[in-house]
Tab-separated table of C-alpha atoms in Angstrom:
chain	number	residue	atom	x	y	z
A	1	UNK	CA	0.000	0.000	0.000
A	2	UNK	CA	1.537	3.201	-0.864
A	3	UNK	CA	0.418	6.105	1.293
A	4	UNK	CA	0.805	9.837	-0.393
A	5	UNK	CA	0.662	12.709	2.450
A	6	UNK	CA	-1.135	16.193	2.557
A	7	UNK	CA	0.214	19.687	2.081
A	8	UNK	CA	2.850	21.059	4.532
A	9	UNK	CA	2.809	16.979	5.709
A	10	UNK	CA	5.162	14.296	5.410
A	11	UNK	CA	4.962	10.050	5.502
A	12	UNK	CA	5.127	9.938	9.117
A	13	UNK	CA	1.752	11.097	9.512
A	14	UNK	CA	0.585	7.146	8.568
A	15	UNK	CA	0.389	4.915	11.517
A	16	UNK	CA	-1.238	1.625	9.862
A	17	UNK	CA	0.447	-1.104	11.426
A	18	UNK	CA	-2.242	-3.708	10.123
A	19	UNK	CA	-0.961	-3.095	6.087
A	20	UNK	CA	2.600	-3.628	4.625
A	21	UNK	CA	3.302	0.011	3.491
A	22	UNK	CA	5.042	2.737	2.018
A	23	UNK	CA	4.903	6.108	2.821
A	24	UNK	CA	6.363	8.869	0.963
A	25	UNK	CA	7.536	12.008	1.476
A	26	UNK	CA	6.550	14.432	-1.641
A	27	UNK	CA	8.954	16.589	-3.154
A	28	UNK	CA	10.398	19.766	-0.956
A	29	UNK	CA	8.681	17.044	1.838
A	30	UNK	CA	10.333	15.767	4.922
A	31	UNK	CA	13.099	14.030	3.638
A	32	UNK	CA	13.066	14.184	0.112
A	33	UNK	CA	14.829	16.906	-2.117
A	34	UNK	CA	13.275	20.622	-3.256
A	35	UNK	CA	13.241	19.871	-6.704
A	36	UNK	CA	12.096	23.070	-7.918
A	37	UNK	CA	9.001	22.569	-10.064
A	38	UNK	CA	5.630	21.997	-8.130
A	39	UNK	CA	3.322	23.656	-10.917
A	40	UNK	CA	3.150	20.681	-13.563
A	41	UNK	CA	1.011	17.580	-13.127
A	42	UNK	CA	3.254	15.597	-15.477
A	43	UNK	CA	5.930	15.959	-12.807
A	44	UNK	CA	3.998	15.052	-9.852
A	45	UNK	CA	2.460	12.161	-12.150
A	46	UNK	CA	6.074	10.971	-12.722
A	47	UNK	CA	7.348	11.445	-8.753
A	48	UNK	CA	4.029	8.797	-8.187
A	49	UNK	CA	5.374	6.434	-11.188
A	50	UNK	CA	9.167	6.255	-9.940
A	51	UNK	CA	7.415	4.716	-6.582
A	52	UNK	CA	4.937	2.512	-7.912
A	53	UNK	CA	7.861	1.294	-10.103
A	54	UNK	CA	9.913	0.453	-7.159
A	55	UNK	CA	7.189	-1.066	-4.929
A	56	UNK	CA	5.236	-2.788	-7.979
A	57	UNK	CA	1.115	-2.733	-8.287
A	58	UNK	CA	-0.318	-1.282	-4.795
A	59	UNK	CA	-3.338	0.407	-3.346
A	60	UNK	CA	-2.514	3.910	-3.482
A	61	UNK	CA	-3.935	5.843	-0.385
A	62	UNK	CA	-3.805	9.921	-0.635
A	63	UNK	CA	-4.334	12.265	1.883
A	64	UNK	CA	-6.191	15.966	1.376
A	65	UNK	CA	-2.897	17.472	-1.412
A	66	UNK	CA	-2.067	13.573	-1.942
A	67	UNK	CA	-5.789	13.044	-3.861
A	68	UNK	CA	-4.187	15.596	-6.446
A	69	UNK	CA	-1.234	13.852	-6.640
A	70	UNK	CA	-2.827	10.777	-7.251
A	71	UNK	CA	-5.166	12.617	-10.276
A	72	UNK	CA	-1.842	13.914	-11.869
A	73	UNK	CA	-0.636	10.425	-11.762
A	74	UNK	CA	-4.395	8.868	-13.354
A	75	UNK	CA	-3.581	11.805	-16.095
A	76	UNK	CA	-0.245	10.546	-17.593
A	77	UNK	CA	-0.722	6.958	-16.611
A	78	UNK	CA	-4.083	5.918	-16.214
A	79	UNK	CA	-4.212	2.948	-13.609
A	80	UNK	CA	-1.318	1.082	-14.197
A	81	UNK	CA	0.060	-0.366	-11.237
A	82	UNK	CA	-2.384	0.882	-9.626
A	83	UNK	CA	-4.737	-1.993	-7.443
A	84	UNK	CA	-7.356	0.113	-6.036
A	85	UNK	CA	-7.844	3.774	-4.692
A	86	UNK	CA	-8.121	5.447	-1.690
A	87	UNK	CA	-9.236	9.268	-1.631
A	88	UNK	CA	-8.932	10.382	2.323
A	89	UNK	CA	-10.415	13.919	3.075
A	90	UNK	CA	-8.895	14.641	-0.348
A	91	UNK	CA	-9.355	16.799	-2.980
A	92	UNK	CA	-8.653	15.860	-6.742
A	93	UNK	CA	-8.399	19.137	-8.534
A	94	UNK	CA	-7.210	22.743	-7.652
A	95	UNK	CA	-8.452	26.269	-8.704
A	96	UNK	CA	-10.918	28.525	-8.505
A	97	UNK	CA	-14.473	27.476	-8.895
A	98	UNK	CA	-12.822	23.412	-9.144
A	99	UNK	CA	-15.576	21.547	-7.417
A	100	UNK	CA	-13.020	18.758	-6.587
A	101	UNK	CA	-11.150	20.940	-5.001
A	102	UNK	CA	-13.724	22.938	-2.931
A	103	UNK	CA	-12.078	24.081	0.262
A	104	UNK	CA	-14.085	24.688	4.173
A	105	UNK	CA	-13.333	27.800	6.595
A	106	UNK	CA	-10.442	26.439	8.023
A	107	UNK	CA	-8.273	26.173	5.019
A	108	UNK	CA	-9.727	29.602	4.108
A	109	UNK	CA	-8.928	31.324	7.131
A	110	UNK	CA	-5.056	29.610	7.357
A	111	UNK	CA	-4.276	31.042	3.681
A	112	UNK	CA	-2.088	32.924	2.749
A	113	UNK	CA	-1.323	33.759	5.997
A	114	UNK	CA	-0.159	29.924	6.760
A	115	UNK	CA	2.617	29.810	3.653
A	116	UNK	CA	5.150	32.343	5.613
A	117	UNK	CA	3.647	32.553	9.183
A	118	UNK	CA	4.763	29.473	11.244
A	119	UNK	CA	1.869	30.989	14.134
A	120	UNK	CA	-0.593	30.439	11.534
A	121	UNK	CA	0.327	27.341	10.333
A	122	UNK	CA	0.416	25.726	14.239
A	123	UNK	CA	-3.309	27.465	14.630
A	124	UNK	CA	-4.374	25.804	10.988
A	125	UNK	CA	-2.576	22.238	12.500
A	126	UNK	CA	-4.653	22.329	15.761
A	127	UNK	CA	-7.585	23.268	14.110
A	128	UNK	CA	-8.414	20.697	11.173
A	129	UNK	CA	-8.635	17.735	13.702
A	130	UNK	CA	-9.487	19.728	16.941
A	131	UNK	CA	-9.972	16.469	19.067
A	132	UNK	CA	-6.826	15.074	18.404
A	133	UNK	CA	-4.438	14.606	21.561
A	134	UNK	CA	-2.107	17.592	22.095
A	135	UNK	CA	1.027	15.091	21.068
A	136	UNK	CA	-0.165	14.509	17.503
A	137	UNK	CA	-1.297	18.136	17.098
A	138	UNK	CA	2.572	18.636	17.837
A	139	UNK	CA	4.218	16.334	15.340
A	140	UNK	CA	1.432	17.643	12.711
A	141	UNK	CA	2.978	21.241	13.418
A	142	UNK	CA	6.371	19.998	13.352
A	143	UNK	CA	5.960	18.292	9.761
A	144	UNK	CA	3.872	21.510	8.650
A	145	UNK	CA	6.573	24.163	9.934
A	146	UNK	CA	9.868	22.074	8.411
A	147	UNK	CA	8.508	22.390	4.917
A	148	UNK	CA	9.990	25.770	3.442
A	149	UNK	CA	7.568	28.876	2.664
A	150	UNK	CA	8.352	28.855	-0.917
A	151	UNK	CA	6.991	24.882	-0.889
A	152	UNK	CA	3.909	25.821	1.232
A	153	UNK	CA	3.275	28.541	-1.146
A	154	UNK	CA	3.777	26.683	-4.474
A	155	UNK	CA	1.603	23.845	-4.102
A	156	UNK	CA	-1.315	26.058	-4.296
A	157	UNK	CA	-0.159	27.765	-7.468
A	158	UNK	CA	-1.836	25.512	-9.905
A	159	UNK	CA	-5.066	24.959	-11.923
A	160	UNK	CA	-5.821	21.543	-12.415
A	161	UNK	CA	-9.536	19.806	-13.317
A	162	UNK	CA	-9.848	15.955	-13.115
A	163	UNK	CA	-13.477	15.272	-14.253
A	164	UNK	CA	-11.916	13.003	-17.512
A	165	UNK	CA	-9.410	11.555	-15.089
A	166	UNK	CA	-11.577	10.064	-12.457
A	167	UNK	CA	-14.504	9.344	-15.009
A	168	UNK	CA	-12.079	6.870	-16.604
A	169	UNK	CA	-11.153	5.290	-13.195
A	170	UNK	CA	-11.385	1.444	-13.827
A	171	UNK	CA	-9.997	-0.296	-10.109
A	172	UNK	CA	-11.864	-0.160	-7.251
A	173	UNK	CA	-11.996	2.917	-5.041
A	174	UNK	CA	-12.899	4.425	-1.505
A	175	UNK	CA	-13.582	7.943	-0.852
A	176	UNK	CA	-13.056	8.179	2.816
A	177	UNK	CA	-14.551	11.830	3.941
A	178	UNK	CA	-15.204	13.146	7.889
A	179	UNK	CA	-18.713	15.316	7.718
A	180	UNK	CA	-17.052	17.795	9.970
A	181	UNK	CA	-14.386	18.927	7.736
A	182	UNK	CA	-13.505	22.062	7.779
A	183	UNK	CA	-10.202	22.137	5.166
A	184	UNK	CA	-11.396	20.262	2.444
A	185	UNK	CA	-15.148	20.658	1.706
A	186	UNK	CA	-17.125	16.902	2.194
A	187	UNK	CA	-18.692	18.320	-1.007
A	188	UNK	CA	-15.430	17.751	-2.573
A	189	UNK	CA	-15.928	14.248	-2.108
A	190	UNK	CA	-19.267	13.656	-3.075
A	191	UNK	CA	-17.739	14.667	-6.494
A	192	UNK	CA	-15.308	12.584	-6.687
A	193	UNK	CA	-17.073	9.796	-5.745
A	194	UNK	CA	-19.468	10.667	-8.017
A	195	UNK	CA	-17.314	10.670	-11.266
A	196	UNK	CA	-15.563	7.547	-10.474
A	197	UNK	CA	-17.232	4.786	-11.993
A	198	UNK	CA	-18.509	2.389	-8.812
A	199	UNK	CA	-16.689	4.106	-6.229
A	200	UNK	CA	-17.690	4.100	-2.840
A	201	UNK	CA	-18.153	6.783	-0.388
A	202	UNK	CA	-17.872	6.434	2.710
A	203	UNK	CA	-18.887	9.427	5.683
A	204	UNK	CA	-17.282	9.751	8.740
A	205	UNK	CA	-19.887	11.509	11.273
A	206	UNK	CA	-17.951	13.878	14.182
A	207	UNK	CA	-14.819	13.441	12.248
A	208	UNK	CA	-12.998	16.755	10.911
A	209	UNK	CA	-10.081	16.131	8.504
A	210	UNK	CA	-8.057	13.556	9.594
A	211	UNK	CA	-10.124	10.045	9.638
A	212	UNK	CA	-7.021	7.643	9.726
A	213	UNK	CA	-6.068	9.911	12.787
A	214	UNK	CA	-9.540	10.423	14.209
A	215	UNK	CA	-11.503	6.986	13.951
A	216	UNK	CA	-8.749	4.360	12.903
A	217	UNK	CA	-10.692	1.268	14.006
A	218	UNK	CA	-13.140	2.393	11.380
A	219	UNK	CA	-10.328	3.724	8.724
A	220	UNK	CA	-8.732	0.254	9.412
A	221	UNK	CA	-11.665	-1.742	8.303
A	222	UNK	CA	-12.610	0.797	5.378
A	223	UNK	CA	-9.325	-0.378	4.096
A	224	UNK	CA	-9.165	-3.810	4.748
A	225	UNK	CA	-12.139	-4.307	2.595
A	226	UNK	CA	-10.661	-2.507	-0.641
A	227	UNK	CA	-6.695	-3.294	-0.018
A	228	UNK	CA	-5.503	-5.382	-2.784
């Protein structure tokens, strides 16, 4: 199972001790290299190739930014090596007016001022999971805060649909969504799960944007049903 991280995030955020696994860290991420271009899907499909290429066909899991990544890859490559799909809190397309991409106050509120501002960031970190224990809160900030501004800031500068992308979807695929999220619209989901031929949605009640953090009995068993 490969596991693809959110923005301002890196690999260690997965705790899924149930699942052999293989968490990356994106590009200007934790421990991998800034390597200057985060703007074209072609690279970010290609990043997502050189791992499936090492690991060989796997359920690919992506988190919030990490649903993108995983739509840049279906662009370029389609669904080879690819088992099944897992879209967590995620969004599949970025821009203004991108309904796969639709965004909830807290995301709103944290931008711009979370790109340069390591204050803001901390307050965005604490507040799209607000029931999670003050220790994870900590290592979310820590992750957020070691990726550079000029990373944090060029993520967002893209415009990307997906409708063709996840309409030609052929493996089997989860959409895994909390109803209280507040970074990533739930509406974000319910259109992704709607273009992608027999995909299952699953909702989350009292969970904000981190389900795998928030319920993991329940993300557990979501998974264990669709893990290849």
């Amino acid at each position: 199972m490969v596991l693809i991280h959110g923005w301002a995030q890196t690999g260690a955020v997965w705790d899924l001790p149930d699942f052999h696994t293989y968490a990356v860290d994106l590009r200007g991420h934790g421990e991998s290299e800034d390597f200057g271009d985060y703007r074209d899907s072609a690279q970010w499909a290609a990043d997502l190739k050189a791992v499936l290429d090492h690991t060989g066909p796997a359920t690919v899991v992506g988190w919030s930014y990490g649903g993108l990544v995983i739509a840049d890859y279906l662009r370029f490559h389609g669904t080879a090596l690819v088992d099944a799909l897992v879209f967590v809190s995620a969004i599949t397309e970025i821009g203004r007016g991108r309904p796969g991409g639709e965004t909830g106050p807290v995301m709103r509120d944290a931008l711009p001022g979370a790109i340069t501002d390591d204050v803001v960031m901390a307050k965005f970190c604490e507040a799209m999971a607000p029931f999670l224990p003050g220790e994870t809160v900590a290592k979310l900030t820590a992750s957020a805060t070691s990726v550079s501004h000029k990373v944090r800031g060029e993520l967002f500068r893209r415009d990307v649909g997906s409708a063709d992308v996840l309409k030609a979807v052929d493996v089997p695929t989860l959409v895994v969504h909390g109803t209280q999220d507040e970074v990533v619209a739930p509406a974000a989901a319910e259109y992704s799960a709607a273009l992608i031929p027999g995909a299952e949605l699953s909702l989350y009640p009292d969970t904000a944007h981190a389900p795998f953090l928030e319920r993991p009995a329940r993300f557990t068993a979501d998974l264990l049903r669709v893990a290849r």
